[in-house]
mmCIF file of C-alpha atoms in Angstrom:
data_model
loop_
_atom_site.group_PDB
_atom_site.id
_atom_site.type_symbol
_atom_site.label_atom_id
_atom_site.label_comp_id
_atom_site.label_asym_id
_atom_site.label_seq_id
_atom_site.Cartn_x
_atom_site.Cartn_y
_atom_site.Cartn_z
ATOM 1 C CA MET A 9 -122.441 63.134 17.603
ATOM 2 C CA ALA A 10 -119.671 62.309 15.165
ATOM 3 C CA VAL A 11 -116.250 63.840 15.868
ATOM 4 C CA SER A 12 -113.896 64.191 12.948
ATOM 5 C CA ALA A 13 -110.253 63.357 13.563
ATOM 6 C CA LEU A 14 -108.193 66.457 12.924
ATOM 7 C CA ALA A 15 -104.437 66.579 12.698
ATOM 8 C CA SER A 16 -102.758 68.913 15.201
ATOM 9 C CA PRO A 17 -101.882 72.357 13.731
ATOM 10 C CA ALA A 18 -98.190 71.447 13.626
ATOM 11 C CA GLN A 19 -98.895 68.382 11.504
ATOM 12 C CA ALA A 20 -101.640 69.976 9.425
ATOM 13 C CA ALA A 21 -99.430 72.829 8.208
ATOM 14 C CA ALA A 22 -97.034 72.277 5.342
ATOM 15 C CA ALA A 23 -93.373 72.128 6.341
ATOM 16 C CA PRO A 24 -91.824 75.596 6.043
ATOM 17 C CA THR A 25 -89.270 76.638 3.442
ATOM 18 C CA VAL A 26 -86.064 77.918 5.027
ATOM 19 C CA SER A 27 -83.029 79.685 3.547
ATOM 20 C CA ALA A 28 -80.596 77.567 5.577
ATOM 21 C CA LYS A 29 -78.673 74.880 3.710
ATOM 22 C CA GLY A 30 -79.342 72.541 6.607
ATOM 23 C CA GLY A 31 -81.945 72.505 9.362
ATOM 24 C CA PHE A 32 -83.372 70.280 12.060
ATOM 25 C CA LEU A 33 -85.971 70.534 14.816
ATOM 26 C CA LEU A 34 -86.635 68.041 17.587
ATOM 27 C CA ASN A 35 -88.782 67.646 20.670
ATOM 28 C CA GLN A 36 -86.526 68.130 23.717
ATOM 29 C CA ALA A 37 -88.389 65.617 25.875
ATOM 30 C CA THR A 38 -88.759 62.777 23.382
ATOM 31 C CA GLY A 39 -86.075 63.457 20.774
ATOM 32 C CA ALA A 40 -88.721 63.019 18.060
ATOM 33 C CA THR A 41 -87.930 64.720 14.742
ATOM 34 C CA VAL A 42 -90.258 67.623 13.929
ATOM 35 C CA PHE A 43 -88.442 69.060 10.865
ATOM 36 C CA SER A 44 -85.490 67.976 8.777
ATOM 37 C CA LYS A 45 -83.584 69.449 5.814
ATOM 38 C CA THR A 46 -80.335 67.825 4.629
ATOM 39 C CA ALA A 47 -80.094 66.757 8.263
ATOM 40 C CA ASP A 48 -77.124 64.419 7.798
ATOM 41 C CA THR A 49 -74.941 66.549 5.515
ATOM 42 C CA ARG A 50 -71.703 67.525 7.256
ATOM 43 C CA ARG A 51 -71.095 71.256 7.620
ATOM 44 C CA GLN A 52 -68.825 73.619 9.524
ATOM 45 C CA MET A 53 -70.488 74.865 12.738
ATOM 46 C CA ALA A 54 -68.454 77.940 13.759
ATOM 47 C CA SER A 55 -69.088 79.101 17.366
ATOM 48 C CA THR A 56 -72.012 76.735 17.925
ATOM 49 C CA THR A 57 -69.047 74.469 18.785
ATOM 50 C CA LYS A 58 -69.084 76.170 22.192
ATOM 51 C CA ILE A 59 -72.263 74.263 23.123
ATOM 52 C CA MET A 60 -70.112 71.139 23.343
ATOM 53 C CA THR A 61 -67.387 73.079 25.184
ATOM 54 C CA ALA A 62 -69.923 73.971 27.864
ATOM 55 C CA ALA A 63 -71.413 70.463 27.878
ATOM 56 C CA VAL A 64 -68.009 68.856 28.504
ATOM 57 C CA VAL A 65 -67.344 71.213 31.416
ATOM 58 C CA LEU A 66 -70.783 70.696 32.981
ATOM 59 C CA SER A 67 -70.613 66.912 32.604
ATOM 60 C CA THR A 68 -67.202 66.737 34.304
ATOM 61 C CA LYS A 69 -67.540 64.597 37.424
ATOM 62 C CA GLY A 70 -67.556 66.759 40.556
ATOM 63 C CA VAL A 71 -67.278 70.012 38.595
ATOM 64 C CA ASP A 72 -67.017 73.061 40.890
ATOM 65 C CA LEU A 73 -68.636 76.039 39.172
ATOM 66 C CA ASP A 74 -67.180 78.364 41.819
ATOM 67 C CA ARG A 75 -63.616 77.271 41.094
ATOM 68 C CA LYS A 76 -61.470 80.314 40.331
ATOM 69 C CA VAL A 77 -59.502 80.453 37.074
ATOM 70 C CA THR A 78 -56.760 83.030 36.511
ATOM 71 C CA VAL A 79 -56.878 84.660 33.082
ATOM 72 C CA LYS A 80 -53.646 84.158 31.135
ATOM 73 C CA GLN A 81 -52.202 86.617 28.629
ATOM 74 C CA ALA A 82 -52.255 83.709 26.148
ATOM 75 C CA TYR A 83 -56.068 83.907 26.023
ATOM 76 C CA ARG A 84 -56.000 87.591 25.056
ATOM 77 C CA ASP A 85 -53.192 87.023 22.537
ATOM 78 C CA TYR A 86 -55.222 84.245 20.926
ATOM 79 C CA VAL A 87 -58.326 86.337 20.228
ATOM 80 C CA ALA A 88 -56.174 89.226 19.002
ATOM 81 C CA LYS A 89 -54.330 86.927 16.592
ATOM 82 C CA GLU A 90 -57.543 85.290 15.326
ATOM 83 C CA GLY A 91 -59.671 88.456 15.274
ATOM 84 C CA ALA A 92 -62.156 86.398 17.277
ATOM 85 C CA SER A 93 -65.209 87.342 19.323
ATOM 86 C CA THR A 94 -64.144 88.076 22.883
ATOM 87 C CA ALA A 95 -65.383 88.479 26.439
ATOM 88 C CA ASP A 96 -62.460 90.897 26.926
ATOM 89 C CA LEU A 97 -61.063 88.918 29.838
ATOM 90 C CA ARG A 98 -58.211 90.813 31.510
ATOM 91 C CA THR A 99 -54.919 89.118 32.307
ATOM 92 C CA GLY A 100 -54.564 88.228 35.971
ATOM 93 C CA ASP A 101 -58.277 88.502 36.793
ATOM 94 C CA LYS A 102 -59.762 85.525 38.624
ATOM 95 C CA LEU A 103 -63.087 84.359 37.225
ATOM 96 C CA THR A 104 -65.188 81.410 38.329
ATOM 97 C CA VAL A 105 -66.008 78.549 35.993
ATOM 98 C CA ARG A 106 -69.630 79.740 36.108
ATOM 99 C CA GLN A 107 -68.593 83.214 34.950
ATOM 100 C CA LEU A 108 -66.482 81.680 32.173
ATOM 101 C CA LEU A 109 -69.518 79.718 30.949
ATOM 102 C CA TYR A 110 -71.495 82.961 30.630
ATOM 103 C CA ALA A 111 -68.479 84.596 28.958
ATOM 104 C CA THR A 112 -68.300 81.718 26.474
ATOM 105 C CA MET A 113 -71.994 81.448 25.640
ATOM 106 C CA LEU A 114 -73.263 85.058 25.694
ATOM 107 C CA PRO A 115 -70.669 87.216 23.878
ATOM 108 C CA SER A 116 -69.197 84.051 22.318
ATOM 109 C CA GLY A 117 -65.877 84.729 24.009
ATOM 110 C CA CYS A 118 -63.136 82.654 22.418
ATOM 111 C CA ASP A 119 -60.853 83.798 25.250
ATOM 112 C CA ALA A 120 -63.302 82.310 27.772
ATOM 113 C CA ALA A 121 -63.619 79.060 25.787
ATOM 114 C CA TYR A 122 -59.798 78.876 25.753
ATOM 115 C CA ALA A 123 -59.766 79.372 29.536
ATOM 116 C CA LEU A 124 -62.229 76.508 30.013
ATOM 117 C CA ALA A 125 -60.336 74.168 27.669
ATOM 118 C CA ASP A 126 -57.037 75.047 29.371
ATOM 119 C CA THR A 127 -58.577 74.447 32.809
ATOM 120 C CA PHE A 128 -60.422 71.200 32.100
ATOM 121 C CA GLY A 129 -57.852 69.592 29.805
ATOM 122 C CA THR A 130 -54.830 67.712 31.137
ATOM 123 C CA GLY A 131 -51.148 68.195 30.296
ATOM 124 C CA SER A 132 -48.131 70.325 31.112
ATOM 125 C CA THR A 133 -48.654 73.043 28.464
ATOM 126 C CA ASN A 134 -51.546 75.154 27.165
ATOM 127 C CA ALA A 135 -51.343 73.300 23.845
ATOM 128 C CA ALA A 136 -51.400 69.869 25.500
ATOM 129 C CA ARG A 137 -54.319 70.799 27.734
ATOM 130 C CA THR A 138 -56.441 72.234 24.925
ATOM 131 C CA LYS A 139 -55.687 69.183 22.768
ATOM 132 C CA SER A 140 -56.776 66.963 25.660
ATOM 133 C CA PHE A 141 -59.983 68.988 26.066
ATOM 134 C CA ILE A 142 -60.821 68.696 22.349
ATOM 135 C CA ALA A 143 -60.336 64.926 22.722
ATOM 136 C CA LYS A 144 -62.957 65.043 25.505
ATOM 137 C CA MET A 145 -65.320 66.871 23.141
ATOM 138 C CA ASN A 146 -64.868 64.104 20.571
ATOM 139 C CA ALA A 147 -65.316 61.443 23.256
ATOM 140 C CA LYS A 148 -68.611 63.075 24.243
ATOM 141 C CA ALA A 149 -69.724 63.054 20.584
ATOM 142 C CA THR A 150 -68.955 59.314 20.495
ATOM 143 C CA GLU A 151 -70.842 58.784 23.757
ATOM 144 C CA LEU A 152 -73.862 60.538 22.211
ATOM 145 C CA LYS A 153 -73.515 58.207 19.172
ATOM 146 C CA LEU A 154 -72.925 61.083 16.741
ATOM 147 C CA LYS A 155 -71.410 59.618 13.599
ATOM 148 C CA ASN A 156 -71.046 62.849 11.612
ATOM 149 C CA THR A 157 -69.463 65.185 14.145
ATOM 150 C CA LYS A 158 -65.795 65.961 14.729
ATOM 151 C CA PHE A 159 -64.035 68.689 16.679
ATOM 152 C CA ASP A 160 -60.560 70.087 16.068
ATOM 153 C CA SER A 161 -61.320 73.236 18.043
ATOM 154 C CA PHE A 162 -62.650 74.299 21.453
ATOM 155 C CA ASP A 163 -64.390 77.399 20.049
ATOM 156 C CA GLY A 164 -65.152 76.812 16.357
ATOM 157 C CA ILE A 165 -62.026 78.447 14.931
ATOM 158 C CA SER A 166 -60.844 75.491 12.909
ATOM 159 C CA GLN A 167 -57.257 75.391 11.680
ATOM 160 C CA GLY A 168 -57.638 72.244 9.599
ATOM 161 C CA GLY A 169 -61.308 72.298 8.627
ATOM 162 C CA GLN A 170 -61.942 69.192 10.698
ATOM 163 C CA ASN A 171 -64.577 70.835 12.870
ATOM 164 C CA TYR A 172 -67.905 69.733 11.493
ATOM 165 C CA THR A 173 -71.320 68.413 12.395
ATOM 166 C CA THR A 174 -74.762 67.957 10.850
ATOM 167 C CA PRO A 175 -78.047 69.646 11.750
ATOM 168 C CA ARG A 176 -79.270 66.405 13.358
ATOM 169 C CA ASP A 177 -76.087 65.836 15.381
ATOM 170 C CA LEU A 178 -75.889 69.449 16.557
ATOM 171 C CA ALA A 179 -79.525 69.354 17.689
ATOM 172 C CA LYS A 180 -78.679 66.231 19.710
ATOM 173 C CA ILE A 181 -75.696 67.997 21.303
ATOM 174 C CA ALA A 182 -77.985 70.889 22.252
ATOM 175 C CA GLN A 183 -80.648 68.495 23.551
ATOM 176 C CA TYR A 184 -77.995 66.887 25.773
ATOM 177 C CA ALA A 185 -76.636 70.236 27.029
ATOM 178 C CA MET A 186 -80.149 71.507 27.811
ATOM 179 C CA LYS A 187 -80.493 68.736 30.413
ATOM 180 C CA TYR A 188 -78.130 70.728 32.631
ATOM 181 C CA THR A 189 -79.832 73.405 34.739
ATOM 182 C CA ASN A 190 -76.746 75.636 34.652
ATOM 183 C CA PHE A 191 -76.592 75.435 30.870
ATOM 184 C CA ARG A 192 -80.267 76.392 30.546
ATOM 185 C CA SER A 193 -79.933 79.364 32.892
ATOM 186 C CA THR A 194 -76.835 80.562 31.025
ATOM 187 C CA VAL A 195 -78.142 80.393 27.453
ATOM 188 C CA LYS A 196 -81.492 82.050 28.200
ATOM 189 C CA ALA A 197 -79.870 85.188 29.673
ATOM 190 C CA THR A 198 -79.829 88.245 27.396
ATOM 191 C CA SER A 199 -77.064 89.789 29.516
ATOM 192 C CA TYR A 200 -74.918 88.974 32.528
ATOM 193 C CA LYS A 201 -73.104 91.305 34.907
ATOM 194 C CA SER A 202 -70.644 90.207 37.583
ATOM 195 C CA THR A 203 -67.402 91.205 39.281
ATOM 196 C CA ALA A 204 -64.046 89.467 39.460
ATOM 197 C CA PRO A 205 -60.930 90.098 41.584
ATOM 198 C CA THR A 206 -57.993 91.632 39.686
ATOM 199 C CA SER A 207 -54.319 90.746 40.114
ATOM 200 C CA THR A 208 -53.765 93.986 42.092
ATOM 201 C CA GLY A 209 -56.469 93.249 44.655
ATOM 202 C CA GLY A 210 -59.167 95.374 43.059
ATOM 203 C CA LYS A 211 -62.470 94.373 41.495
ATOM 204 C CA ARG A 212 -63.462 94.492 37.866
ATOM 205 C CA THR A 213 -67.048 94.513 36.627
ATOM 206 C CA TYR A 214 -67.790 92.463 33.521
ATOM 207 C CA THR A 215 -70.963 92.897 31.473
ATOM 208 C CA TRP A 216 -71.669 90.490 28.628
ATOM 209 C CA TYR A 217 -74.506 90.620 26.110
ATOM 210 C CA GLN A 218 -76.122 87.621 24.441
ATOM 211 C CA THR A 219 -75.493 87.588 20.673
ATOM 212 C CA ASN A 220 -78.626 85.463 20.074
ATOM 213 C CA GLN A 221 -81.318 87.946 19.019
ATOM 214 C CA LEU A 222 -84.051 85.296 19.012
ATOM 215 C CA LEU A 223 -84.183 85.756 22.793
ATOM 216 C CA GLY A 224 -86.615 88.539 23.609
ATOM 217 C CA SER A 225 -87.939 88.447 20.023
ATOM 218 C CA TYR A 226 -89.684 85.088 19.688
ATOM 219 C CA ASN A 227 -92.305 84.239 22.297
ATOM 220 C CA GLY A 228 -90.947 81.424 24.470
ATOM 221 C CA ALA A 229 -87.328 81.488 23.206
ATOM 222 C CA VAL A 230 -84.922 80.087 25.821
ATOM 223 C CA GLY A 231 -81.574 79.905 23.951
ATOM 224 C CA ILE A 232 -79.137 78.812 22.652
ATOM 225 C CA LYS A 233 -76.127 79.927 20.545
ATOM 226 C CA THR A 234 -75.117 81.819 17.420
ATOM 227 C CA GLY A 235 -72.184 81.014 15.165
ATOM 228 C CA THR A 236 -70.750 82.669 12.085
ATOM 229 C CA GLY A 237 -67.730 81.722 10.004
ATOM 230 C CA THR A 238 -66.409 82.053 6.488
ATOM 231 C CA ALA A 239 -66.930 78.375 5.710
ATOM 232 C CA ALA A 240 -69.896 77.886 8.053
ATOM 233 C CA GLY A 241 -71.934 80.957 7.158
ATOM 234 C CA PRO A 242 -74.456 82.248 9.712
ATOM 235 C CA CYS A 243 -75.631 79.468 12.062
ATOM 236 C CA LEU A 244 -78.059 79.291 14.962
ATOM 237 C CA VAL A 245 -78.907 76.670 17.542
ATOM 238 C CA PHE A 246 -82.159 77.634 19.234
ATOM 239 C CA ALA A 247 -84.794 76.484 21.683
ATOM 240 C CA ALA A 248 -88.215 77.643 22.793
ATOM 241 C CA THR A 249 -90.751 76.516 25.371
ATOM 242 C CA ARG A 250 -94.491 76.991 25.176
ATOM 243 C CA GLY A 251 -96.644 75.290 27.760
ATOM 244 C CA SER A 252 -95.076 71.929 28.529
ATOM 245 C CA LYS A 253 -93.377 71.589 25.135
ATOM 246 C CA THR A 254 -89.743 72.531 24.440
ATOM 247 C CA LEU A 255 -88.366 72.395 20.908
ATOM 248 C CA VAL A 256 -84.666 72.476 20.025
ATOM 249 C CA GLY A 257 -83.505 73.364 16.529
ATOM 250 C CA VAL A 258 -80.561 74.094 14.287
ATOM 251 C CA VAL A 259 -80.057 76.093 11.099
ATOM 252 C CA LEU A 260 -76.659 75.953 9.402
ATOM 253 C CA ASN A 261 -75.472 78.323 6.686
ATOM 254 C CA SER A 262 -78.600 80.446 6.650
ATOM 255 C CA SER A 263 -79.140 83.796 4.945
ATOM 256 C CA ASP A 264 -81.813 84.695 7.527
ATOM 257 C CA ARG A 265 -81.203 82.527 10.584
ATOM 258 C CA TYR A 266 -83.662 84.186 12.975
ATOM 259 C CA LYS A 267 -86.541 84.085 10.523
ATOM 260 C CA ASP A 268 -85.671 80.476 9.668
ATOM 261 C CA ALA A 269 -85.648 79.577 13.371
ATOM 262 C CA ALA A 270 -88.965 81.342 13.999
ATOM 263 C CA LYS A 271 -90.558 79.549 11.026
ATOM 264 C CA LEU A 272 -89.399 76.157 12.317
ATOM 265 C CA LEU A 273 -90.606 76.881 15.839
ATOM 266 C CA ASP A 274 -93.953 78.097 14.501
ATOM 267 C CA TYR A 275 -94.228 74.849 12.558
ATOM 268 C CA GLY A 276 -93.508 72.844 15.710
ATOM 269 C CA PHE A 277 -95.883 74.838 17.888
ATOM 270 C CA GLY A 278 -98.597 75.272 15.283
ATOM 271 C CA SER A 279 -98.398 79.066 15.478
ATOM 272 C CA SER A 280 -97.749 81.920 13.054
ATOM 273 C CA THR A 281 -95.734 84.480 14.992
ATOM 274 C CA ALA A 282 -92.692 84.493 12.686
ATOM 275 C CA LYS A 283 -94.392 86.912 10.289
ATOM 276 C CA THR A 284 -94.730 89.652 12.893
ATOM 277 C CA MET A 285 -91.538 88.992 14.908
ATOM 278 C CA LYS A 286 -89.398 92.070 15.477
ATOM 279 C CA LEU A 287 -85.786 91.312 16.331
ATOM 280 C CA ARG A 288 -84.389 92.562 19.621
ATOM 281 C CA SER A 289 -81.573 94.981 18.877
ATOM 282 C CA LEU A 290 -78.193 94.474 20.502
ATOM 283 C CA PRO A 291 -76.357 97.172 22.492
ATOM 284 C CA SER A 292 -73.737 99.028 20.435
ATOM 285 C CA ASP A 293 -70.894 97.446 22.423
ATOM 286 C CA ALA A 294 -72.173 93.866 22.063
ATOM 287 C CA GLN A 295 -70.107 91.284 20.207
ATOM 288 C CA SER A 296 -71.343 90.028 16.856
ATOM 289 C CA ASP A 297 -71.303 86.333 16.019
#
């Protein structure tokens, strides 16, 4: 009995058309390219920068995720001055590094990213420590052999416009970060609730909501991070697992980032769920990013 050789559904289907100016999709396990659109064109990345912030923290030798960090007024002043997304960290509260990772990745808290950079950088001032941390981000990009990525920011708010990447490079950063169990558990959470001691000896409850609406909307979605900026436009770094296959993707400067992401994932999985996907709505008090 003759058996005809058929291409897998993912290969048989035509590559999707996406609104994003740049896009990339890779296989998490192998790194193989599944989809590519202007993959090596440098673009601003907005808050998707925070993926590298988290990766630098988690790759720090001997990192203690239960280490307590005291929130400084400088972190609150910074988000107020920048009009940035915030985890609404309160001055004097003591949060663990683990809590700060959730606060950075879910509501896209620039105050939390500042706290991490200030804690894991070296130097005698806030400015020196954050500069040192950004240098670590760039060192990690070099270690990952990313030739088209540069950071001048710990959270994506770029003062000089020297905070850029490409769809391919950003997908590789995400692929690297997804190797860490604590990163995976953080970015797949739609919300996170925890308590922290206050400066007066009380306890404060923090609840943060995930800005990534692909979670809970696309079957198998497991992350990762939104980003929006004037220069960057709407961006999304995403991942989904079906069976034994995990795909990691990026869309930069997209007019419909969730639909673009769903189309790319459908292409990679050989499915057609993007057409019927209904986006999970965010609570009214959730941050937007």
